[in-house]
PDB file of C-alpha atoms and ligand atoms in Angstrom:
ATOM      1  CA  MET A 207      70.524 209.374  80.492  1.00 95.00           C
ATOM      2  CA  ASN A 208      71.641 207.213  77.699  1.00 97.00           C
ATOM      3  CA  ALA A 209      73.211 204.790  80.408  1.00 97.00           C
ATOM      4  CA  CYS A 210      69.857 204.730  82.228  1.00 98.00           C
ATOM      5  CA  ILE A 211      68.115 203.921  78.841  1.00 98.00           C
ATOM      6  CA  ALA A 212      70.441 201.116  78.170  1.00 98.00           C
ATOM      7  CA  ALA A 213      69.911 199.663  81.771  1.00 98.00           C
ATOM      8  CA  ILE A 214      66.090 199.852  81.488  1.00 98.00           C
ATOM      9  CA  VAL A 215      66.211 198.061  77.874  1.00 98.00           C
ATOM     10  CA  CYS A 216      68.639 195.381  78.882  1.00 98.00           C
ATOM     11  CA  SER A 217      66.713 194.658  82.101  1.00 98.00           C
ATOM     12  CA  ALA A 218      63.515 194.487  80.398  1.00 98.00           C
ATOM     13  CA  ALA A 219      65.137 192.168  77.790  1.00 98.00           C
ATOM     14  CA  LYS A 220      66.421 189.669  80.418  1.00 98.00           C
ATOM     15  CA  LYS A 221      62.745 189.324  81.551  1.00 97.00           C
ATOM     16  CA  ASP A 222      61.349 188.892  78.009  1.00 97.00           C
ATOM     17  CA  ILE A 223      59.602 192.340  78.211  1.00 97.00           C
ATOM     18  CA  ARG A 224      59.598 194.568  74.986  1.00 96.00           C
ATOM     19  CA  ALA A 225      60.936 198.148  75.353  1.00 97.00           C
ATOM     20  CA  VAL A 226      60.026 201.113  73.286  1.00 97.00           C
ATOM     21  CA  GLY A 227      61.564 204.572  73.496  1.00 97.00           C
ATOM     22  CA  LEU A 228      59.430 207.592  73.149  1.00 95.00           C
ATOM     23  CA  LEU A 229      61.027 210.129  70.998  1.00 95.00           C
ATOM     24  CA  LYS A 230      61.275 213.575  72.324  1.00 92.00           C
ATOM     25  CA  GLY A 231      59.932 212.404  75.882  1.00 89.00           C
ATOM     26  CA  PHE A 232      56.351 213.463  76.486  1.00 89.00           C
ATOM     27  CA  GLU A 233      55.990 214.761  72.838  1.00 89.00           C
ATOM     28  CA  GLY A 234      56.417 211.148  71.443  1.00 90.00           C
ATOM     29  CA  PHE A 235      54.303 209.995  74.333  1.00 90.00           C
ATOM     30  CA  VAL A 236      51.237 211.802  73.372  1.00 88.00           C
ATOM     31  CA  ASN A 237      52.051 211.867  69.459  1.00 88.00           C
ATOM     32  CA  SER A 238      52.690 207.965  69.683  1.00 89.00           C
ATOM     33  CA  SER A 239      56.015 208.410  68.416  1.00 92.00           C
ATOM     34  CA  ALA A 240      58.298 205.582  69.454  1.00 95.00           C
ATOM     35  CA  VAL A 241      61.126 203.437  68.495  1.00 96.00           C
ATOM     36  CA  GLU A 242      61.712 199.684  69.316  1.00 96.00           C
ATOM     37  CA  LEU A 243      64.593 199.448  71.540  1.00 97.00           C
ATOM     38  CA  ASP A 244      66.340 196.251  72.130  1.00 97.00           C
ATOM     39  CA  GLU A 245      69.760 195.153  73.386  1.00 97.00           C
ATOM     40  CA  LYS A 246      71.392 195.857  70.004  1.00 97.00           C
ATOM     41  CA  ALA A 247      69.824 199.268  69.664  1.00 97.00           C
ATOM     42  CA  VAL A 248      71.229 200.479  73.115  1.00 98.00           C
ATOM     43  CA  SER A 249      74.567 198.872  72.641  1.00 97.00           C
ATOM     44  CA  GLY A 250      77.214 201.300  73.203  1.00 96.00           C
ATOM     45  CA  ILE A 251      75.149 204.097  74.141  1.00 97.00           C
ATOM     46  CA  ALA A 252      75.828 204.391  77.832  1.00 97.00           C
ATOM     47  CA  GLY A 253      79.105 206.081  77.346  1.00 96.00           C
ATOM     48  CA  ARG A 254      77.549 208.868  75.304  1.00 96.00           C
ATOM     49  CA  GLY A 255      76.134 211.942  77.005  1.00 93.00           C
ATOM     50  CA  GLY A 256      72.669 213.424  76.272  1.00 90.00           C
ATOM     51  CA  THR A 257      69.844 211.182  75.214  1.00 94.00           C
ATOM     52  CA  ILE A 258      69.375 209.236  71.862  1.00 95.00           C
ATOM     53  CA  LEU A 259      65.569 210.026  72.447  1.00 95.00           C
ATOM     54  CA  GLY A 260      65.649 213.591  72.744  1.00 91.00           C
ATOM     55  CA  THR A 261      63.739 215.339  75.256  1.00 83.00           C
ATOM     56  CA  SER A 262      60.611 217.759  75.316  1.00 74.00           C
ATOM     57  CA  ARG A 263      62.382 220.737  77.157  1.00 69.00           C
ATOM     58  CA  ASN A 264      59.463 223.067  77.024  1.00 59.00           C
ATOM     59  CA  GLY A 265      56.679 221.665  79.347  1.00 56.00           C
ATOM     60  CA  ALA A 266      56.938 218.030  79.895  1.00 55.00           C
ATOM     61  CA  LEU A 267      52.949 217.650  79.671  1.00 67.00           C
ATOM     62  CA  LYS A 268      51.438 220.899  78.704  1.00 65.00           C
ATOM     63  CA  THR A 269      47.924 219.765  79.662  1.00 71.00           C
ATOM     64  CA  ARG A 270      46.808 217.208  82.244  1.00 73.00           C
ATOM     65  CA  LEU A 271      45.616 214.065  80.215  1.00 76.00           C
ATOM     66  CA  GLU A 272      42.442 212.487  81.063  1.00 83.00           C
ATOM     67  CA  SER A 273      42.091 208.948  81.601  1.00 89.00           C
ATOM     68  CA  THR A 274      40.546 208.231  78.357  1.00 90.00           C
ATOM     69  CA  GLU A 275      43.300 209.908  76.344  1.00 89.00           C
ATOM     70  CA  LEU A 276      45.986 208.081  78.456  1.00 91.00           C
ATOM     71  CA  ARG A 277      44.355 204.711  77.599  1.00 93.00           C
ATOM     72  CA  ARG A 278      44.325 205.744  73.918  1.00 91.00           C
ATOM     73  CA  VAL A 279      48.061 206.534  74.349  1.00 91.00           C
ATOM     74  CA  TYR A 280      49.142 203.413  76.026  1.00 94.00           C
ATOM     75  CA  GLU A 281      47.041 201.183  73.811  1.00 94.00           C
ATOM     76  CA  SER A 282      48.396 202.966  70.735  1.00 93.00           C
ATOM     77  CA  LEU A 283      51.978 202.615  71.803  1.00 93.00           C
ATOM     78  CA  GLY A 284      51.166 198.917  72.772  1.00 94.00           C
ATOM     79  CA  ILE A 285      52.714 199.404  76.330  1.00 95.00           C
ATOM     80  CA  ASP A 286      51.322 198.508  79.787  1.00 95.00           C
ATOM     81  CA  SER A 287      53.651 200.721  81.731  1.00 97.00           C
ATOM     82  CA  LEU A 288      55.921 203.819  81.562  1.00 97.00           C
ATOM     83  CA  VAL A 289      59.296 204.802  82.814  1.00 98.00           C
ATOM     84  CA  VAL A 290      59.824 208.431  82.887  1.00 97.00           C
ATOM     85  CA  LEU A 291      63.255 209.905  82.899  1.00 97.00           C
ATOM     86  CA  GLY A 292      63.791 213.639  83.731  1.00 95.00           C
ATOM     87  CA  GLY A 293      63.619 216.267  86.302  1.00 95.00           C
ATOM     88  CA  GLY A 294      60.821 218.189  88.209  1.00 94.00           C
ATOM     89  CA  GLY A 295      58.316 218.754  85.347  1.00 92.00           C
ATOM     90  CA  SER A 296      58.748 215.097  84.165  1.00 93.00           C
ATOM     91  CA  ILE A 297      58.163 213.718  87.499  1.00 95.00           C
ATOM     92  CA  THR A 298      55.076 216.007  88.057  1.00 94.00           C
ATOM     93  CA  ALA A 299      53.831 214.626  84.784  1.00 93.00           C
ATOM     94  CA  ALA A 300      54.466 211.162  86.055  1.00 95.00           C
ATOM     95  CA  LYS A 301      52.405 211.989  89.132  1.00 95.00           C
ATOM     96  CA  GLN A 302      49.337 212.984  86.980  1.00 93.00           C
ATOM     97  CA  ILE A 303      49.758 209.796  85.113  1.00 94.00           C
ATOM     98  CA  GLU A 304      49.743 207.671  88.148  1.00 95.00           C
ATOM     99  CA  ASP A 305      46.781 209.585  89.736  1.00 94.00           C
ATOM    100  CA  ALA A 306      44.819 208.821  86.534  1.00 93.00           C
ATOM    101  CA  GLY A 307      45.625 205.044  87.359  1.00 94.00           C
ATOM    102  CA  PHE A 308      48.015 204.185  84.758  1.00 95.00           C
ATOM    103  CA  PRO A 309      51.378 202.142  85.684  1.00 96.00           C
ATOM    104  CA  VAL A 310      54.448 204.468  85.867  1.00 97.00           C
ATOM    105  CA  VAL A 311      57.810 204.780  87.523  1.00 98.00           C
ATOM    106  CA  ALA A 312      59.947 207.808  87.418  1.00 98.00           C
ATOM    107  CA  ILE A 313      63.829 208.136  87.566  1.00 98.00           C
ATOM    108  CA  PRO A 314      65.462 211.347  88.501  1.00 98.00           C
ATOM    109  CA  CYS A 315      67.500 212.773  85.678  1.00 97.00           C
ATOM    110  CA  THR A 316      68.847 216.134  85.820  1.00 97.00           C
ATOM    111  CA  ILE A 317      72.140 217.662  86.276  1.00 98.00           C
ATOM    112  CA  ASP A 318      70.624 220.181  88.657  1.00 98.00           C
ATOM    113  CA  ASN A 319      70.097 217.556  91.527  1.00 98.00           C
ATOM    114  CA  ASP A 320      67.120 219.420  92.534  1.00 98.00           C
ATOM    115  CA  VAL A 321      64.572 216.646  93.033  1.00 98.00           C
ATOM    116  CA  ALA A 322      63.160 216.288  96.558  1.00 98.00           C
ATOM    117  CA  GLY A 323      63.013 212.713  98.033  1.00 98.00           C
ATOM    118  CA  THR A 324      66.397 211.718  96.554  1.00 98.00           C
ATOM    119  CA  ASP A 325      69.928 212.695  97.392  1.00 98.00           C
ATOM    120  CA  TYR A 326      71.168 211.946  93.890  1.00 98.00           C
ATOM    121  CA  THR A 327      69.805 212.623  90.260  1.00 98.00           C
ATOM    122  CA  ILE A 328      71.466 211.214  87.258  1.00 98.00           C
ATOM    123  CA  GLY A 329      73.909 213.585  85.642  1.00 98.00           C
ATOM    124  CA  PHE A 330      74.948 215.664  88.696  1.00 98.00           C
ATOM    125  CA  ASP A 331      78.169 214.033  89.185  1.00 98.00           C
ATOM    126  CA  SER A 332      79.182 214.371  85.411  1.00 98.00           C
ATOM    127  CA  ALA A 333      78.306 218.170  85.431  1.00 98.00           C
ATOM    128  CA  CYS A 334      80.204 218.649  88.697  1.00 98.00           C
ATOM    129  CA  ASN A 335      83.144 216.674  87.155  1.00 98.00           C
ATOM    130  CA  HIS A 336      83.024 218.908  84.268  1.00 98.00           C
ATOM    131  CA  VAL A 337      83.150 222.012  86.498  1.00 98.00           C
ATOM    132  CA  ILE A 338      86.019 220.711  88.267  1.00 98.00           C
ATOM    133  CA  ARG A 339      88.119 220.092  85.290  1.00 98.00           C
ATOM    134  CA  MET A 340      87.277 223.526  84.040  1.00 98.00           C
ATOM    135  CA  ALA A 341      88.282 225.066  87.183  1.00 98.00           C
ATOM    136  CA  ASN A 342      91.417 223.221  87.128  1.00 97.00           C
ATOM    137  CA  ASP A 343      92.098 224.495  83.579  1.00 97.00           C
ATOM    138  CA  ILE A 344      91.430 227.921  84.913  1.00 97.00           C
ATOM    139  CA  THR A 345      93.687 227.741  87.779  1.00 95.00           C
ATOM    140  CA  ASP A 346      96.674 226.189  85.841  1.00 95.00           C
ATOM    141  CA  SER A 347      96.341 229.568  83.962  1.00 92.00           C
ATOM    142  CA  ALA A 348      95.825 231.679  87.192  1.00 91.00           C
ATOM    143  CA  GLU A 349      99.152 230.648  88.717  1.00 89.00           C
ATOM    144  CA  ALA A 350     100.742 232.532  85.851  1.00 90.00           C
ATOM    145  CA  LEU A 351      98.622 235.562  86.082  1.00 89.00           C
ATOM    146  CA  ASP A 352      99.293 236.972  89.355  1.00 85.00           C
ATOM    147  CA  GLY A 353      96.627 238.646  91.374  1.00 94.00           C
ATOM    148  CA  ARG A 354      93.576 238.080  89.591  1.00 97.00           C
ATOM    149  CA  VAL A 355      90.128 236.875  90.505  1.00 97.00           C
ATOM    150  CA  PHE A 356      88.228 234.251  88.748  1.00 97.00           C
ATOM    151  CA  VAL A 357      84.587 233.967  88.475  1.00 97.00           C
ATOM    152  CA  ILE A 358      83.179 230.519  87.137  1.00 98.00           C
ATOM    153  CA  GLU A 359      79.574 230.415  86.232  1.00 98.00           C
ATOM    154  CA  THR A 360      77.756 226.977  86.659  1.00 98.00           C
ATOM    155  CA  LEU A 361      74.360 225.722  85.313  1.00 98.00           C
ATOM    156  CA  GLY A 362      71.728 224.802  87.948  1.00 97.00           C
ATOM    157  CA  GLY A 363      68.688 226.598  86.632  1.00 95.00           C
ATOM    158  CA  ASP A 364      67.114 228.141  89.899  1.00 96.00           C
ATOM    159  CA  THR A 365      69.179 226.096  92.246  1.00 98.00           C
ATOM    160  CA  GLY A 366      72.809 226.224  93.417  1.00 98.00           C
ATOM    161  CA  HIS A 367      73.303 222.528  94.056  1.00 98.00           C
ATOM    162  CA  ILE A 368      75.950 222.164  91.302  1.00 98.00           C
ATOM    163  CA  ALA A 369      77.550 225.419  92.165  1.00 98.00           C
ATOM    164  CA  VAL A 370      77.942 224.610  95.918  1.00 98.00           C
ATOM    165  CA  ALA A 371      78.934 220.956  95.311  1.00 98.00           C
ATOM    166  CA  SER A 372      81.687 222.071  92.824  1.00 98.00           C
ATOM    167  CA  ALA A 373      82.960 225.107  94.726  1.00 98.00           C
ATOM    168  CA  TYR A 374      83.348 222.606  97.732  1.00 98.00           C
ATOM    169  CA  ALA A 375      85.409 220.262  95.896  1.00 98.00           C
ATOM    170  CA  ILE A 376      87.601 222.728  94.143  1.00 98.00           C
ATOM    171  CA  GLY A 377      88.322 224.548  97.303  1.00 98.00           C
ATOM    172  CA  ALA A 378      86.773 227.908  95.818  1.00 98.00           C
ATOM    173  CA  ASP A 379      86.962 231.152  97.915  1.00 98.00           C
ATOM    174  CA  ALA A 380      83.174 231.922  97.777  1.00 98.00           C
ATOM    175  CA  VAL A 381      79.977 230.475  96.180  1.00 98.00           C
ATOM    176  CA  LEU A 382      76.833 232.495  95.164  1.00 98.00           C
ATOM    177  CA  VAL A 383      73.651 230.822  94.875  1.00 98.00           C
ATOM    178  CA  PRO A 384      69.923 231.867  94.198  1.00 98.00           C
ATOM    179  CA  GLU A 385      68.710 230.207  97.472  1.00 97.00           C
ATOM    180  CA  MET A 386      70.836 232.730  99.499  1.00 97.00           C
ATOM    181  CA  GLU A 387      71.379 236.473  99.544  1.00 96.00           C
ATOM    182  CA  PRO A 388      75.162 236.946  99.213  1.00 94.00           C
ATOM    183  CA  ASP A 389      76.979 239.289 101.685  1.00 95.00           C
ATOM    184  CA  LEU A 390      79.330 240.701  98.924  1.00 96.00           C
ATOM    185  CA  PRO A 391      81.040 243.240 101.059  1.00 96.00           C
ATOM    186  CA  GLN A 392      81.903 240.517 103.553  1.00 96.00           C
ATOM    187  CA  ILE A 393      83.078 238.055 100.945  1.00 97.00           C
ATOM    188  CA  CYS A 394      85.015 240.635  99.012  1.00 98.00           C
ATOM    189  CA  GLY A 395      86.550 241.915 102.290  1.00 97.00           C
ATOM    190  CA  ARG A 396      87.769 238.592 103.114  1.00 98.00           C
ATOM    191  CA  ILE A 397      89.182 237.754  99.667  1.00 98.00           C
ATOM    192  CA  LYS A 398      90.838 241.063  99.417  1.00 97.00           C
ATOM    193  CA  ALA A 399      92.461 240.912 102.602  1.00 98.00           C
ATOM    194  CA  GLU A 400      93.765 237.160 101.865  1.00 97.00           C
ATOM    195  CA  MET A 401      95.153 238.509  98.401  1.00 97.00           C
ATOM    196  CA  ASP A 402      96.561 241.745  99.856  1.00 96.00           C
ATOM    197  CA  VAL A 403      98.892 239.485 102.042  1.00 97.00           C
ATOM    198  CA  GLY A 404      99.856 237.011  99.159  1.00 95.00           C
ATOM    199  CA  LYS A 405      97.401 234.869  98.005  1.00 96.00           C
ATOM    200  CA  PRO A 406      97.937 234.476  94.281  1.00 96.00           C
ATOM    201  CA  TYR A 407      94.447 234.398  92.957  1.00 97.00           C
ATOM    202  CA  SER A 408      91.043 233.662  93.902  1.00 98.00           C
ATOM    203  CA  VAL A 409      87.966 231.754  92.725  1.00 98.00           C
ATOM    204  CA  ILE A 410      84.522 232.536  93.083  1.00 98.00           C
ATOM    205  CA  VAL A 411      81.747 229.975  91.935  1.00 98.00           C
ATOM    206  CA  VAL A 412      78.369 231.481  90.711  1.00 98.00           C
ATOM    207  CA  ALA A 413      75.295 229.579  89.892  1.00 98.00           C
ATOM    208  CA  GLU A 414      73.385 230.921  87.045  1.00 97.00           C
ATOM    209  CA  GLY A 415      70.395 231.544  89.088  1.00 96.00           C
ATOM    210  CA  ALA A 416      72.569 234.158  91.108  1.00 96.00           C
ATOM    211  CA  GLY A 417      73.761 235.624  88.228  1.00 84.00           C
ATOM    212  CA  PRO A 418      74.487 236.533  85.575  1.00 91.00           C
ATOM    213  CA  ALA A 419      77.988 236.322  86.713  1.00 88.00           C
ATOM    214  CA  GLN A 420      78.980 238.875  83.877  1.00 89.00           C
ATOM    215  CA  GLY A 421      76.842 241.401  85.502  1.00 90.00           C
ATOM    216  CA  LEU A 422      78.810 241.140  88.957  1.00 93.00           C
ATOM    217  CA  VAL A 423      82.030 241.903  87.450  1.00 95.00           C
ATOM    218  CA  GLU A 424      81.960 245.673  87.909  1.00 94.00           C
ATOM    219  CA  ARG A 425      80.814 245.396  91.499  1.00 95.00           C
ATOM    220  CA  LEU A 426      83.329 242.756  92.240  1.00 97.00           C
ATOM    221  CA  THR A 427      86.325 244.755  90.671  1.00 97.00           C
ATOM    222  CA  GLU A 428      85.386 247.698  92.499  1.00 96.00           C
ATOM    223  CA  MET A 429      85.200 245.730  95.793  1.00 97.00           C
ATOM    224  CA  LEU A 430      88.259 243.656  95.284  1.00 97.00           C
ATOM    225  CA  GLY A 431      90.508 246.033  93.441  1.00 96.00           C
ATOM    226  CA  ARG A 432      91.694 243.384  91.065  1.00 96.00           C
ATOM    227  CA  ARG A 433      91.149 242.179  87.572  1.00 96.00           C
ATOM    228  CA  VAL A 434      88.140 239.884  87.620  1.00 97.00           C
ATOM    229  CA  ARG A 435      87.571 237.493  84.705  1.00 96.00           C
ATOM    230  CA  VAL A 436      84.373 235.344  84.176  1.00 97.00           C
ATOM    231  CA  THR A 437      83.990 231.976  82.535  1.00 97.00           C
ATOM    232  CA  SER A 438      80.436 230.903  81.841  1.00 97.00           C
ATOM    233  CA  LEU A 439      80.665 226.960  81.533  1.00 97.00           C
ATOM    234  CA  GLY A 440      77.010 226.751  80.007  1.00 96.00           C
ATOM    235  CA  HIS A 441      75.612 223.700  78.111  1.00 95.00           C
ATOM    236  CA  ALA A 442      78.945 221.856  77.968  1.00 96.00           C
ATOM    237  CA  GLN A 443      78.023 220.611  81.702  1.00 96.00           C
ATOM    238  CA  ARG A 444      75.134 218.842  80.122  1.00 94.00           C
ATOM    239  CA  GLY A 445      77.089 216.704  77.886  1.00 93.00           C
ATOM    240  CA  GLY A 446      80.161 214.677  77.637  1.00 95.00           C
ATOM    241  CA  SER A 447      80.568 210.923  78.511  1.00 97.00           C
ATOM    242  CA  PRO A 448      79.044 210.408  82.054  1.00 97.00           C
ATOM    243  CA  THR A 449      81.367 209.399  84.789  1.00 98.00           C
ATOM    244  CA  TYR A 450      81.422 206.263  86.855  1.00 98.00           C
ATOM    245  CA  TRP A 451      79.136 207.337  89.372  1.00 98.00           C
ATOM    246  CA  ASP A 452      76.617 208.468  86.816  1.00 98.00           C
ATOM    247  CA  ARG A 453      76.840 205.085  84.998  1.00 98.00           C
ATOM    248  CA  LYS A 454      76.399 203.118  88.339  1.00 98.00           C
ATOM    249  CA  MET A 455      73.418 205.169  89.635  1.00 98.00           C
ATOM    250  CA  ALA A 456      71.950 204.997  85.998  1.00 98.00           C
ATOM    251  CA  ARG A 457      71.967 201.028  86.129  1.00 98.00           C
ATOM    252  CA  ALA A 458      70.824 201.013  89.652  1.00 98.00           C
ATOM    253  CA  PHE A 459      67.747 203.091  88.908  1.00 98.00           C
ATOM    254  CA  GLY A 460      67.133 201.558  85.483  1.00 98.00           C
ATOM    255  CA  GLU A 461      67.078 198.117  86.795  1.00 98.00           C
ATOM    256  CA  MET A 462      65.045 199.197  90.034  1.00 98.00           C
ATOM    257  CA  ALA A 463      62.498 200.703  87.702  1.00 98.00           C
ATOM    258  CA  VAL A 464      61.822 197.504  85.917  1.00 98.00           C
ATOM    259  CA  ASP A 465      61.778 195.473  88.938  1.00 98.00           C
ATOM    260  CA  THR A 466      59.385 197.744  90.401  1.00 98.00           C
ATOM    261  CA  LEU A 467      56.806 197.662  87.440  1.00 98.00           C
ATOM    262  CA  THR A 468      57.457 193.846  86.916  1.00 97.00           C
ATOM    263  CA  SER A 469      56.563 193.399  90.620  1.00 97.00           C
ATOM    264  CA  GLY A 470      53.250 195.009  89.974  1.00 97.00           C
ATOM    265  CA  ALA A 471      54.098 198.083  91.918  1.00 97.00           C
ATOM    266  CA  SER A 472      53.765 201.622  90.488  1.00 97.00           C
ATOM    267  CA  GLY A 473      53.503 205.299  91.253  1.00 98.00           C
ATOM    268  CA  THR A 474      57.185 205.341  92.815  1.00 98.00           C
ATOM    269  CA  MET A 475      60.332 207.314  92.001  1.00 98.00           C
ATOM    270  CA  THR A 476      63.826 205.568  92.242  1.00 98.00           C
ATOM    271  CA  ALA A 477      65.800 207.310  94.687  1.00 98.00           C
ATOM    272  CA  MET A 478      69.165 207.471  96.617  1.00 98.00           C
ATOM    273  CA  ARG A 479      68.985 208.256 100.223  1.00 97.00           C
ATOM    274  CA  ASP A 480      71.638 207.923 102.933  1.00 95.00           C
ATOM    275  CA  GLY A 481      73.783 205.872 100.395  1.00 96.00           C
ATOM    276  CA  GLU A 482      70.919 203.142  99.702  1.00 97.00           C
ATOM    277  CA  VAL A 483      69.061 202.994  96.526  1.00 97.00           C
ATOM    278  CA  ASN A 484      65.331 202.678  97.038  1.00 96.00           C
ATOM    279  CA  SER A 485      61.883 203.965  95.937  1.00 97.00           C
ATOM    280  CA  VAL A 486      59.780 206.532  97.256  1.00 98.00           C
ATOM    281  CA  PRO A 487      56.018 207.499  96.370  1.00 98.00           C
ATOM    282  CA  LEU A 488      55.779 210.027  93.671  1.00 98.00           C
ATOM    283  CA  SER A 489      54.042 212.159  96.295  1.00 98.00           C
ATOM    284  CA  VAL A 490      57.279 213.048  97.889  1.00 98.00           C
ATOM    285  CA  PRO A 491      59.366 214.494  94.874  1.00 98.00           C
ATOM    286  CA  THR A 492      56.076 216.525  94.013  1.00 96.00           C
ATOM    287  CA  SER A 493      55.266 218.044  97.360  1.00 96.00           C
ATOM    288  CA  GLY A 494      58.019 220.256  98.006  1.00 93.00           C
ATOM    289  CA  ALA A 495      61.571 221.788  97.037  1.00 95.00           C
ATOM    290  CA  LYS A 496      64.777 219.606  97.938  1.00 97.00           C
ATOM    291  CA  ALA A 497      66.552 221.052 100.802  1.00 95.00           C
ATOM    292  CA  PHE A 498      69.620 223.336 100.183  1.00 96.00           C
ATOM    293  CA  ASP A 499      73.020 222.169 101.371  1.00 97.00           C
ATOM    294  CA  LEU A 500      73.370 225.086 103.614  1.00 98.00           C
ATOM    295  CA  ALA A 501      76.320 223.430 105.567  1.00 97.00           C
ATOM    296  CA  THR A 502      78.443 223.115 102.457  1.00 98.00           C
ATOM    297  CA  TYR A 503      77.412 226.608 101.459  1.00 98.00           C
ATOM    298  CA  ASN A 504      78.712 227.938 104.644  1.00 97.00           C
ATOM    299  CA  LEU A 505      81.713 225.984 104.673  1.00 97.00           C
ATOM    300  CA  VAL A 506      82.893 227.193 101.225  1.00 98.00           C
ATOM    301  CA  ASN A 507      81.986 230.976 102.260  1.00 97.00           C
ATOM    302  CA  ARG A 508      83.940 230.492 105.628  1.00 96.00           C
ATOM    303  CA  LEU A 509      80.672 231.247 107.471  1.00 95.00           C
ATOM    304  CA  THR A 510      81.353 228.675 109.898  1.00 85.00           C
ATOM    305  CA  ASP A 511      84.224 227.847 112.269  1.00 67.00           C
ATOM    306  CA  GLU A 512      85.129 224.748 110.281  1.00 55.00           C
ATOM    307  CA  GLY A 513      85.530 226.696 107.106  1.00 44.00           C
ATOM    308  CA  GLU A 514      88.390 228.985 108.680  1.00 46.00           C
TER     309      GLU A 514
HETATM  310  O1  F6P B  55      67.466 221.800  84.092  1.00 78.65           O
HETATM  311  C1  F6P B  55      68.731 221.514  83.635  1.00 78.65           C
HETATM  312  C2  F6P B  55      69.404 222.761  83.014  1.00 78.65           C
HETATM  313  O2  F6P B  55      70.634 222.418  82.358  1.00 78.65           O
HETATM  314  C3  F6P B  55      69.511 223.933  83.885  1.00 78.65           C
HETATM  315  O3  F6P B  55      70.797 223.761  84.845  1.00 78.65           O
HETATM  316  C4  F6P B  55      69.588 224.963  82.855  1.00 78.65           C
HETATM  317  O4  F6P B  55      69.332 226.166  83.397  1.00 78.65           O
HETATM  318  C5  F6P B  55      68.789 224.547  81.883  1.00 78.65           C
HETATM  319  O5  F6P B  55      68.760 223.190  81.849  1.00 78.65           O
HETATM  320  C6  F6P B  55      69.423 224.808  80.572  1.00 78.65           C
HETATM  321  O6  F6P B  55      68.460 224.446  79.401  1.00 78.65           O
HETATM  322  P1  F6P B  55      67.824 225.407  78.598  1.00 78.65           P
HETATM  323  O7  F6P B  55      68.822 226.172  77.801  1.00 78.65           O
HETATM  324  O8  F6P B  55      66.752 224.832  77.827  1.00 78.65           O
HETATM  325  O9  F6P B  55      67.323 226.628  79.479  1.00 78.65           O
END
């Protein structure tokens, strides 16, 4: 998110536009709690994880703001347009602001990659790369510990996008996600058969929404007849210096948000679709859930011929 804040501020500065950052997201918006952000203020933040502004984690906009209240907020902050960075809750709030007639553009930022209308949300690549790095460390160790099964629990809220993408990238033996009911006897039967003929270890990725992974240990141990160990990656996936891809997307989305607003347009979300950066109306991300990547899920779980 910091990389995106920096891109917005620098892009605005080039157009002689003043930028302020709202502290703790929508909390700062409704309470007019803001800091001036110029190029100096954002210098060097792009490489830092998290956000210098903080977020309002529990409820983006708790109550729908009426036009008079929004006018008061825009006027007291001295702003004429708003860029909202966040996931589903924040984007829904952006849509409410748009519906009330105030200029706003949203940028999808969540490690979960669960926003409809865009193939990508900022943070996802860094989170997946964290999972991959940790999986590498675990499998280094697995090579010396013959015959074990390693369960890696990812974040992802009530979606399995991080788990599926990471499981595919590391060549995991199975992935469990909240979107799909797993066939544990089938999965364990396959893994057990492979290990019985010499496969040294196995890795199963579990999305937090399909877990808790720790609760699966007993069943997996029984079905696999192997020692099963769990690593829960937790909030480390939300931190760390962002990857090249996240910084590139943060810059592209941040610059597009400023361009959109300065062109007089509003009510859109920056998006990446089929490799192209563009904008979609806010009605798109707020009207339904993002499609689940069933093809990759099936590949990881060897449920298609290609996965054999
Ligand atoms: O939505 C992003 C996310 O990182 C989810 O993947 C995760 O469930 C959640 O936030 C963790 O945050 P909290 O501890 O506030 O639930």
